[in-house]
């Protein structure tokens, strides 16, 4: 007679194999053949087939009758959507933001796109006498802040065009008033994956910003480092920039983003 403990371990192992196959179906989506799936998970095809039958019965996998290929089922979609709905960018970014502040000892904040533009929703202030005061709830300009410009580079144009027009009306001659100049800068930001400003919004203050993406490749937030130019230099090729990119990539990954995701 099999011992209960051994039986329990076997069930755990079966669950692990099942999740491995589910992950493989996701990685090979939208569909894959049995042989390719077996090769991907490095298991015998007969074993993979047995697990697939159980996954199909529970709704987590399905088989196309025309091609005999396998893909994720309705239940997998339901669980995936539930996971996406539980992802709060502020909660996910909180620890990486605090670690970024600790590493650099500069004020770091997260902004999301609100009704009036880029809005500061979480701040980790620098721990020293000389610091930059950034207010929670502050709305940053689109064209004269690194945060706003990063949002402008990744958001659909329809979401920023009205705000851009408003800001351009308030100045006589803005360097980004020309459509081509603005589009060129947005393209450069997308190519680099971040943007910096030196004293553009506030004299003597440097800022460095990078985007956070959600599971469907849309910009969900922007993380920014800001500090006095005498102490902090927002060099896009410097160590602070590399640390910022590492933080935003980690948050994006936790949000379900993959670099191959198409941004629409």
PDB file of C-alpha atoms in Angstrom:
ATOM      1  CA  UNK A   1       0.000   0.000   0.000  1.00  0.00           C
ATOM      2  CA  UNK A   2       1.387   3.435  -0.970  1.00  0.00           C
ATOM      3  CA  UNK A   3       2.220   5.734   1.900  1.00  0.00           C
ATOM      4  CA  UNK A   4       0.125   8.949   2.145  1.00  0.00           C
ATOM      5  CA  UNK A   5       3.286  11.067   2.171  1.00  0.00           C
ATOM      6  CA  UNK A   6       4.510   9.511  -1.061  1.00  0.00           C
ATOM      7  CA  UNK A   7       1.099   9.980  -2.638  1.00  0.00           C
ATOM      8  CA  UNK A   8       1.135  13.635  -1.606  1.00  0.00           C
ATOM      9  CA  UNK A   9       4.534  14.203  -3.199  1.00  0.00           C
ATOM     10  CA  UNK A  10       3.302  12.553  -6.380  1.00  0.00           C
ATOM     11  CA  UNK A  11       0.325  14.935  -6.523  1.00  0.00           C
ATOM     12  CA  UNK A  12       2.607  17.934  -6.050  1.00  0.00           C
ATOM     13  CA  UNK A  13       4.850  16.694  -8.839  1.00  0.00           C
ATOM     14  CA  UNK A  14       1.839  16.181 -11.105  1.00  0.00           C
ATOM     15  CA  UNK A  15       0.720  19.750 -10.396  1.00  0.00           C
ATOM     16  CA  UNK A  16       4.213  21.026 -11.253  1.00  0.00           C
ATOM     17  CA  UNK A  17       4.196  19.156 -14.557  1.00  0.00           C
ATOM     18  CA  UNK A  18       0.735  20.494 -15.357  1.00  0.00           C
ATOM     19  CA  UNK A  19       1.800  24.098 -14.723  1.00  0.00           C
ATOM     20  CA  UNK A  20       4.937  23.576 -16.817  1.00  0.00           C
ATOM     21  CA  UNK A  21       2.769  22.485 -19.727  1.00  0.00           C
ATOM     22  CA  UNK A  22       0.425  25.450 -19.222  1.00  0.00           C
ATOM     23  CA  UNK A  23       3.391  27.841 -19.274  1.00  0.00           C
ATOM     24  CA  UNK A  24       4.641  26.185 -22.436  1.00  0.00           C
ATOM     25  CA  UNK A  25       1.244  26.606 -24.094  1.00  0.00           C
ATOM     26  CA  UNK A  26       1.411  30.304 -23.225  1.00  0.00           C
ATOM     27  CA  UNK A  27       4.951  30.631 -24.578  1.00  0.00           C
ATOM     28  CA  UNK A  28       4.051  28.829 -27.804  1.00  0.00           C
ATOM     29  CA  UNK A  29       0.702  30.576 -28.218  1.00  0.00           C
ATOM     30  CA  UNK A  30      -1.606  30.858 -30.016  1.00  0.00           C
ATOM     31  CA  UNK A  31      -1.227  27.131 -30.793  1.00  0.00           C
ATOM     32  CA  UNK A  32       1.340  24.387 -31.107  1.00  0.00           C
ATOM     33  CA  UNK A  33       1.677  20.777 -32.150  1.00  0.00           C
ATOM     34  CA  UNK A  34       2.103  17.977 -29.640  1.00  0.00           C
ATOM     35  CA  UNK A  35       5.631  17.227 -30.842  1.00  0.00           C
ATOM     36  CA  UNK A  36       6.752  20.832 -30.541  1.00  0.00           C
ATOM     37  CA  UNK A  37       5.188  21.135 -27.095  1.00  0.00           C
ATOM     38  CA  UNK A  38       6.877  17.923 -25.926  1.00  0.00           C
ATOM     39  CA  UNK A  39      10.210  19.177 -27.212  1.00  0.00           C
ATOM     40  CA  UNK A  40       9.703  22.541 -25.496  1.00  0.00           C
ATOM     41  CA  UNK A  41       9.066  20.993 -22.075  1.00  0.00           C
ATOM     42  CA  UNK A  42      11.551  18.164 -22.696  1.00  0.00           C
ATOM     43  CA  UNK A  43       9.078  15.384 -21.906  1.00  0.00           C
ATOM     44  CA  UNK A  44       7.910  12.325 -23.841  1.00  0.00           C
ATOM     45  CA  UNK A  45       5.005  13.146 -26.141  1.00  0.00           C
ATOM     46  CA  UNK A  46       2.909  10.369 -24.575  1.00  0.00           C
ATOM     47  CA  UNK A  47       3.291  11.954 -21.138  1.00  0.00           C
ATOM     48  CA  UNK A  48       2.471  15.434 -22.415  1.00  0.00           C
ATOM     49  CA  UNK A  49      -0.576  14.047 -24.194  1.00  0.00           C
ATOM     50  CA  UNK A  50      -1.936  12.570 -20.944  1.00  0.00           C
ATOM     51  CA  UNK A  51      -1.612  15.901 -19.176  1.00  0.00           C
ATOM     52  CA  UNK A  52      -3.162  17.735 -22.105  1.00  0.00           C
ATOM     53  CA  UNK A  53      -6.252  15.532 -21.894  1.00  0.00           C
ATOM     54  CA  UNK A  54      -6.660  16.466 -18.234  1.00  0.00           C
ATOM     55  CA  UNK A  55      -6.135  20.160 -19.011  1.00  0.00           C
ATOM     56  CA  UNK A  56      -8.685  20.004 -21.830  1.00  0.00           C
ATOM     57  CA  UNK A  57     -11.208  18.316 -19.531  1.00  0.00           C
ATOM     58  CA  UNK A  58     -10.804  21.165 -16.996  1.00  0.00           C
ATOM     59  CA  UNK A  59     -11.010  23.881 -19.633  1.00  0.00           C
ATOM     60  CA  UNK A  60      -7.402  25.073 -19.291  1.00  0.00           C
ATOM     61  CA  UNK A  61      -6.400  23.798 -22.731  1.00  0.00           C
ATOM     62  CA  UNK A  62      -8.157  23.126 -26.000  1.00  0.00           C
ATOM     63  CA  UNK A  63      -7.445  21.309 -29.257  1.00  0.00           C
ATOM     64  CA  UNK A  64      -8.225  22.644 -32.715  1.00  0.00           C
ATOM     65  CA  UNK A  65     -10.143  19.926 -34.526  1.00  0.00           C
ATOM     66  CA  UNK A  66      -8.898  21.089 -37.939  1.00  0.00           C
ATOM     67  CA  UNK A  67      -5.170  21.225 -37.153  1.00  0.00           C
ATOM     68  CA  UNK A  68      -4.963  19.029 -34.026  1.00  0.00           C
ATOM     69  CA  UNK A  69      -2.856  21.794 -32.479  1.00  0.00           C
ATOM     70  CA  UNK A  70      -3.200  22.719 -28.810  1.00  0.00           C
ATOM     71  CA  UNK A  71      -3.675  26.091 -27.157  1.00  0.00           C
ATOM     72  CA  UNK A  72      -4.841  27.704 -23.936  1.00  0.00           C
ATOM     73  CA  UNK A  73      -8.489  27.206 -23.042  1.00  0.00           C
ATOM     74  CA  UNK A  74     -11.209  29.453 -21.672  1.00  0.00           C
ATOM     75  CA  UNK A  75     -10.383  28.777 -18.015  1.00  0.00           C
ATOM     76  CA  UNK A  76      -6.755  29.788 -18.562  1.00  0.00           C
ATOM     77  CA  UNK A  77      -7.988  33.067 -20.062  1.00  0.00           C
ATOM     78  CA  UNK A  78     -10.287  33.662 -17.089  1.00  0.00           C
ATOM     79  CA  UNK A  79      -7.467  33.091 -14.607  1.00  0.00           C
ATOM     80  CA  UNK A  80      -5.134  35.302 -16.636  1.00  0.00           C
ATOM     81  CA  UNK A  81      -7.626  38.152 -16.708  1.00  0.00           C
ATOM     82  CA  UNK A  82      -8.176  37.846 -12.962  1.00  0.00           C
ATOM     83  CA  UNK A  83      -4.415  38.100 -12.429  1.00  0.00           C
ATOM     84  CA  UNK A  84      -4.220  41.182 -14.656  1.00  0.00           C
ATOM     85  CA  UNK A  85      -7.060  42.870 -12.770  1.00  0.00           C
ATOM     86  CA  UNK A  86      -5.236  42.300  -9.489  1.00  0.00           C
ATOM     87  CA  UNK A  87      -2.097  44.065 -10.758  1.00  0.00           C
ATOM     88  CA  UNK A  88      -1.873  47.538  -9.246  1.00  0.00           C
ATOM     89  CA  UNK A  89       1.110  49.399 -10.652  1.00  0.00           C
ATOM     90  CA  UNK A  90       1.484  51.420  -7.437  1.00  0.00           C
ATOM     91  CA  UNK A  91       1.713  48.301  -5.299  1.00  0.00           C
ATOM     92  CA  UNK A  92       4.065  46.587  -7.733  1.00  0.00           C
ATOM     93  CA  UNK A  93       6.319  49.649  -8.042  1.00  0.00           C
ATOM     94  CA  UNK A  94       6.449  50.549  -4.332  1.00  0.00           C
ATOM     95  CA  UNK A  95       9.381  48.346  -3.305  1.00  0.00           C
ATOM     96  CA  UNK A  96      11.503  48.882  -6.455  1.00  0.00           C
ATOM     97  CA  UNK A  97      10.971  52.640  -6.072  1.00  0.00           C
ATOM     98  CA  UNK A  98      12.120  52.572  -2.446  1.00  0.00           C
ATOM     99  CA  UNK A  99      15.152  50.480  -3.403  1.00  0.00           C
ATOM    100  CA  UNK A 100      15.970  52.945  -6.183  1.00  0.00           C
ATOM    101  CA  UNK A 101      15.855  55.818  -3.705  1.00  0.00           C
ATOM    102  CA  UNK A 102      18.039  53.876  -1.258  1.00  0.00           C
ATOM    103  CA  UNK A 103      20.612  53.107  -3.945  1.00  0.00           C
ATOM    104  CA  UNK A 104      20.872  56.667  -5.261  1.00  0.00           C
ATOM    105  CA  UNK A 105      19.688  58.762  -2.289  1.00  0.00           C
ATOM    106  CA  UNK A 106      17.735  60.948  -4.700  1.00  0.00           C
ATOM    107  CA  UNK A 107      14.022  61.684  -4.694  1.00  0.00           C
ATOM    108  CA  UNK A 108      12.177  59.107  -6.801  1.00  0.00           C
ATOM    109  CA  UNK A 109       8.514  59.098  -7.736  1.00  0.00           C
ATOM    110  CA  UNK A 110       5.886  57.295  -9.803  1.00  0.00           C
ATOM    111  CA  UNK A 111       3.396  59.143 -11.989  1.00  0.00           C
ATOM    112  CA  UNK A 112       0.342  57.856 -13.820  1.00  0.00           C
ATOM    113  CA  UNK A 113      -1.626  59.490 -16.612  1.00  0.00           C
ATOM    114  CA  UNK A 114      -4.721  61.181 -15.222  1.00  0.00           C
ATOM    115  CA  UNK A 115      -7.457  63.450 -16.546  1.00  0.00           C
ATOM    116  CA  UNK A 116      -5.155  66.483 -16.446  1.00  0.00           C
ATOM    117  CA  UNK A 117      -1.911  64.764 -17.438  1.00  0.00           C
ATOM    118  CA  UNK A 118       1.049  63.143 -15.684  1.00  0.00           C
ATOM    119  CA  UNK A 119       0.116  62.952 -12.005  1.00  0.00           C
ATOM    120  CA  UNK A 120       2.518  62.115  -9.161  1.00  0.00           C
ATOM    121  CA  UNK A 121       0.992  59.302  -7.098  1.00  0.00           C
ATOM    122  CA  UNK A 122       3.893  57.936  -5.006  1.00  0.00           C
ATOM    123  CA  UNK A 123       7.082  59.599  -3.746  1.00  0.00           C
ATOM    124  CA  UNK A 124      10.219  58.312  -2.036  1.00  0.00           C
ATOM    125  CA  UNK A 125      12.136  61.433  -0.914  1.00  0.00           C
ATOM    126  CA  UNK A 126      15.896  61.602  -0.622  1.00  0.00           C
ATOM    127  CA  UNK A 127      17.213  61.270   2.934  1.00  0.00           C
ATOM    128  CA  UNK A 128      19.422  64.327   3.304  1.00  0.00           C
ATOM    129  CA  UNK A 129      19.293  68.048   4.035  1.00  0.00           C
ATOM    130  CA  UNK A 130      19.383  69.110   0.369  1.00  0.00           C
ATOM    131  CA  UNK A 131      16.465  67.561  -1.462  1.00  0.00           C
ATOM    132  CA  UNK A 132      13.873  68.342  -4.112  1.00  0.00           C
ATOM    133  CA  UNK A 133      10.325  68.712  -2.869  1.00  0.00           C
ATOM    134  CA  UNK A 134       7.829  66.957  -5.134  1.00  0.00           C
ATOM    135  CA  UNK A 135       4.221  67.097  -4.019  1.00  0.00           C
ATOM    136  CA  UNK A 136       1.918  64.102  -4.083  1.00  0.00           C
ATOM    137  CA  UNK A 137      -0.833  64.804  -6.586  1.00  0.00           C
ATOM    138  CA  UNK A 138       1.234  67.291  -8.582  1.00  0.00           C
ATOM    139  CA  UNK A 139       0.374  67.413 -12.288  1.00  0.00           C
ATOM    140  CA  UNK A 140       3.518  67.716 -14.394  1.00  0.00           C
ATOM    141  CA  UNK A 141       3.584  69.481 -17.770  1.00  0.00           C
ATOM    142  CA  UNK A 142       3.685  67.409 -20.935  1.00  0.00           C
ATOM    143  CA  UNK A 143       6.349  69.403 -22.760  1.00  0.00           C
ATOM    144  CA  UNK A 144       8.640  70.661 -19.992  1.00  0.00           C
ATOM    145  CA  UNK A 145       9.101  67.665 -17.707  1.00  0.00           C
ATOM    146  CA  UNK A 146      10.904  64.410 -18.378  1.00  0.00           C
ATOM    147  CA  UNK A 147       7.888  62.550 -16.957  1.00  0.00           C
ATOM    148  CA  UNK A 148       5.439  64.268 -19.295  1.00  0.00           C
ATOM    149  CA  UNK A 149       7.651  63.795 -22.333  1.00  0.00           C
ATOM    150  CA  UNK A 150       8.021  60.058 -21.653  1.00  0.00           C
ATOM    151  CA  UNK A 151       4.245  59.739 -21.403  1.00  0.00           C
ATOM    152  CA  UNK A 152       3.914  61.693 -24.637  1.00  0.00           C
ATOM    153  CA  UNK A 153       6.305  59.342 -26.403  1.00  0.00           C
ATOM    154  CA  UNK A 154       4.334  56.206 -25.522  1.00  0.00           C
ATOM    155  CA  UNK A 155       0.701  57.264 -25.219  1.00  0.00           C
ATOM    156  CA  UNK A 156      -1.589  57.349 -28.261  1.00  0.00           C
ATOM    157  CA  UNK A 157      -1.486  60.842 -29.766  1.00  0.00           C
ATOM    158  CA  UNK A 158      -5.208  61.331 -29.182  1.00  0.00           C
ATOM    159  CA  UNK A 159      -4.610  61.267 -25.413  1.00  0.00           C
ATOM    160  CA  UNK A 160      -2.022  64.050 -25.422  1.00  0.00           C
ATOM    161  CA  UNK A 161      -2.892  66.309 -28.358  1.00  0.00           C
ATOM    162  CA  UNK A 162      -5.280  68.578 -26.432  1.00  0.00           C
ATOM    163  CA  UNK A 163      -2.868  69.059 -23.520  1.00  0.00           C
ATOM    164  CA  UNK A 164      -0.018  69.796 -25.921  1.00  0.00           C
ATOM    165  CA  UNK A 165      -2.081  72.457 -27.670  1.00  0.00           C
ATOM    166  CA  UNK A 166      -2.965  74.059 -24.314  1.00  0.00           C
ATOM    167  CA  UNK A 167       0.654  74.211 -23.228  1.00  0.00           C
ATOM    168  CA  UNK A 168       1.791  75.631 -26.556  1.00  0.00           C
ATOM    169  CA  UNK A 169      -0.808  78.404 -26.287  1.00  0.00           C
ATOM    170  CA  UNK A 170       0.753  79.584 -23.021  1.00  0.00           C
ATOM    171  CA  UNK A 171       4.145  80.347 -24.583  1.00  0.00           C
ATOM    172  CA  UNK A 172       5.043  82.447 -27.596  1.00  0.00           C
ATOM    173  CA  UNK A 173       7.654  80.138 -29.129  1.00  0.00           C
ATOM    174  CA  UNK A 174       8.172  76.639 -27.751  1.00  0.00           C
ATOM    175  CA  UNK A 175      10.984  74.481 -29.225  1.00  0.00           C
ATOM    176  CA  UNK A 176       8.525  71.581 -29.410  1.00  0.00           C
ATOM    177  CA  UNK A 177       5.813  73.647 -31.058  1.00  0.00           C
ATOM    178  CA  UNK A 178       6.802  72.215 -34.417  1.00  0.00           C
ATOM    179  CA  UNK A 179       5.104  68.847 -34.978  1.00  0.00           C
ATOM    180  CA  UNK A 180       8.170  67.349 -36.619  1.00  0.00           C
ATOM    181  CA  UNK A 181      10.451  68.395 -33.753  1.00  0.00           C
ATOM    182  CA  UNK A 182       8.070  66.897 -31.220  1.00  0.00           C
ATOM    183  CA  UNK A 183       7.681  63.618 -33.128  1.00  0.00           C
ATOM    184  CA  UNK A 184      11.443  63.363 -33.562  1.00  0.00           C
ATOM    185  CA  UNK A 185      11.992  63.768 -29.821  1.00  0.00           C
ATOM    186  CA  UNK A 186       9.296  61.162 -29.046  1.00  0.00           C
ATOM    187  CA  UNK A 187      11.014  58.738 -31.407  1.00  0.00           C
ATOM    188  CA  UNK A 188      14.346  59.331 -29.705  1.00  0.00           C
ATOM    189  CA  UNK A 189      12.767  58.663 -26.291  1.00  0.00           C
ATOM    190  CA  UNK A 190      11.305  55.373 -27.541  1.00  0.00           C
ATOM    191  CA  UNK A 191      14.665  54.385 -29.018  1.00  0.00           C
ATOM    192  CA  UNK A 192      16.528  55.091 -25.758  1.00  0.00           C
ATOM    193  CA  UNK A 193      13.784  53.895 -23.422  1.00  0.00           C
ATOM    194  CA  UNK A 194      14.193  56.923 -21.132  1.00  0.00           C
ATOM    195  CA  UNK A 195      14.562  60.707 -21.139  1.00  0.00           C
ATOM    196  CA  UNK A 196      16.345  63.379 -19.119  1.00  0.00           C
ATOM    197  CA  UNK A 197      15.995  67.105 -18.611  1.00  0.00           C
ATOM    198  CA  UNK A 198      18.492  69.558 -17.127  1.00  0.00           C
ATOM    199  CA  UNK A 199      16.757  72.452 -15.391  1.00  0.00           C
ATOM    200  CA  UNK A 200      13.866  72.497 -17.875  1.00  0.00           C
ATOM    201  CA  UNK A 201      11.004  72.443 -15.378  1.00  0.00           C
ATOM    202  CA  UNK A 202      12.901  73.903 -12.409  1.00  0.00           C
ATOM    203  CA  UNK A 203      16.240  75.758 -12.680  1.00  0.00           C
ATOM    204  CA  UNK A 204      19.071  73.774 -11.107  1.00  0.00           C
ATOM    205  CA  UNK A 205      17.085  70.543 -10.997  1.00  0.00           C
ATOM    206  CA  UNK A 206      17.814  67.474 -13.149  1.00  0.00           C
ATOM    207  CA  UNK A 207      15.329  64.683 -13.843  1.00  0.00           C
ATOM    208  CA  UNK A 208      15.513  61.267 -15.454  1.00  0.00           C
ATOM    209  CA  UNK A 209      12.410  59.253 -16.395  1.00  0.00           C
ATOM    210  CA  UNK A 210      11.560  55.826 -17.848  1.00  0.00           C
ATOM    211  CA  UNK A 211       8.273  54.059 -18.650  1.00  0.00           C
ATOM    212  CA  UNK A 212       6.582  51.103 -16.957  1.00  0.00           C
ATOM    213  CA  UNK A 213       4.470  48.895 -19.221  1.00  0.00           C
ATOM    214  CA  UNK A 214       1.490  46.656 -18.506  1.00  0.00           C
ATOM    215  CA  UNK A 215       0.813  43.183 -19.866  1.00  0.00           C
ATOM    216  CA  UNK A 216      -0.509  44.439 -23.193  1.00  0.00           C
ATOM    217  CA  UNK A 217       2.437  46.757 -23.802  1.00  0.00           C
ATOM    218  CA  UNK A 218       0.765  50.032 -22.862  1.00  0.00           C
ATOM    219  CA  UNK A 219       2.544  52.602 -20.694  1.00  0.00           C
ATOM    220  CA  UNK A 220       1.061  52.197 -17.214  1.00  0.00           C
ATOM    221  CA  UNK A 221       3.274  54.633 -15.309  1.00  0.00           C
ATOM    222  CA  UNK A 222       6.524  56.564 -15.440  1.00  0.00           C
ATOM    223  CA  UNK A 223       9.250  56.322 -12.798  1.00  0.00           C
ATOM    224  CA  UNK A 224      11.394  59.430 -12.320  1.00  0.00           C
ATOM    225  CA  UNK A 225      14.565  60.342 -10.429  1.00  0.00           C
ATOM    226  CA  UNK A 226      14.891  64.032  -9.601  1.00  0.00           C
ATOM    227  CA  UNK A 227      17.604  65.938  -7.772  1.00  0.00           C
ATOM    228  CA  UNK A 228      19.637  69.144  -7.580  1.00  0.00           C
ATOM    229  CA  UNK A 229      22.065  69.453 -10.486  1.00  0.00           C
ATOM    230  CA  UNK A 230      24.892  70.089  -8.022  1.00  0.00           C
ATOM    231  CA  UNK A 231      24.472  66.541  -6.666  1.00  0.00           C
ATOM    232  CA  UNK A 232      22.589  64.580  -9.309  1.00  0.00           C
ATOM    233  CA  UNK A 233      23.440  64.501 -13.002  1.00  0.00           C
ATOM    234  CA  UNK A 234      20.774  62.976 -15.208  1.00  0.00           C
ATOM    235  CA  UNK A 235      23.111  61.275 -17.659  1.00  0.00           C
ATOM    236  CA  UNK A 236      21.199  58.850 -19.894  1.00  0.00           C
ATOM    237  CA  UNK A 237      24.287  56.651 -20.141  1.00  0.00           C
ATOM    238  CA  UNK A 238      25.255  56.902 -16.472  1.00  0.00           C
ATOM    239  CA  UNK A 239      24.794  54.508 -13.546  1.00  0.00           C
ATOM    240  CA  UNK A 240      21.597  56.212 -12.340  1.00  0.00           C
ATOM    241  CA  UNK A 241      20.008  55.652 -15.749  1.00  0.00           C
ATOM    242  CA  UNK A 242      20.994  51.989 -15.746  1.00  0.00           C
ATOM    243  CA  UNK A 243      19.579  51.567 -12.254  1.00  0.00           C
ATOM    244  CA  UNK A 244      16.344  53.292 -13.289  1.00  0.00           C
ATOM    245  CA  UNK A 245      15.973  51.067 -16.348  1.00  0.00           C
ATOM    246  CA  UNK A 246      16.557  47.967 -14.238  1.00  0.00           C
ATOM    247  CA  UNK A 247      13.800  49.095 -11.855  1.00  0.00           C
ATOM    248  CA  UNK A 248      11.256  49.898 -14.576  1.00  0.00           C
ATOM    249  CA  UNK A 249      11.962  46.643 -16.389  1.00  0.00           C
ATOM    250  CA  UNK A 250      11.475  44.700 -13.171  1.00  0.00           C
ATOM    251  CA  UNK A 251       8.143  46.422 -12.498  1.00  0.00           C
ATOM    252  CA  UNK A 252       7.037  45.947 -16.120  1.00  0.00           C
ATOM    253  CA  UNK A 253       7.909  42.247 -15.934  1.00  0.00           C
ATOM    254  CA  UNK A 254       5.896  41.917 -12.723  1.00  0.00           C
ATOM    255  CA  UNK A 255       2.986  43.620 -14.503  1.00  0.00           C
ATOM    256  CA  UNK A 256       3.123  40.868 -17.136  1.00  0.00           C
ATOM    257  CA  UNK A 257       4.955  42.768 -19.856  1.00  0.00           C
ATOM    258  CA  UNK A 258       7.180  40.981 -22.359  1.00  0.00           C
ATOM    259  CA  UNK A 259       9.522  42.977 -24.630  1.00  0.00           C
ATOM    260  CA  UNK A 260       7.903  41.401 -27.696  1.00  0.00           C
ATOM    261  CA  UNK A 261       4.488  42.808 -26.708  1.00  0.00           C
ATOM    262  CA  UNK A 262       3.070  45.084 -29.387  1.00  0.00           C
ATOM    263  CA  UNK A 263       2.268  48.559 -28.154  1.00  0.00           C
ATOM    264  CA  UNK A 264      -0.951  49.755 -29.704  1.00  0.00           C
TER     265      UNK A 264
END
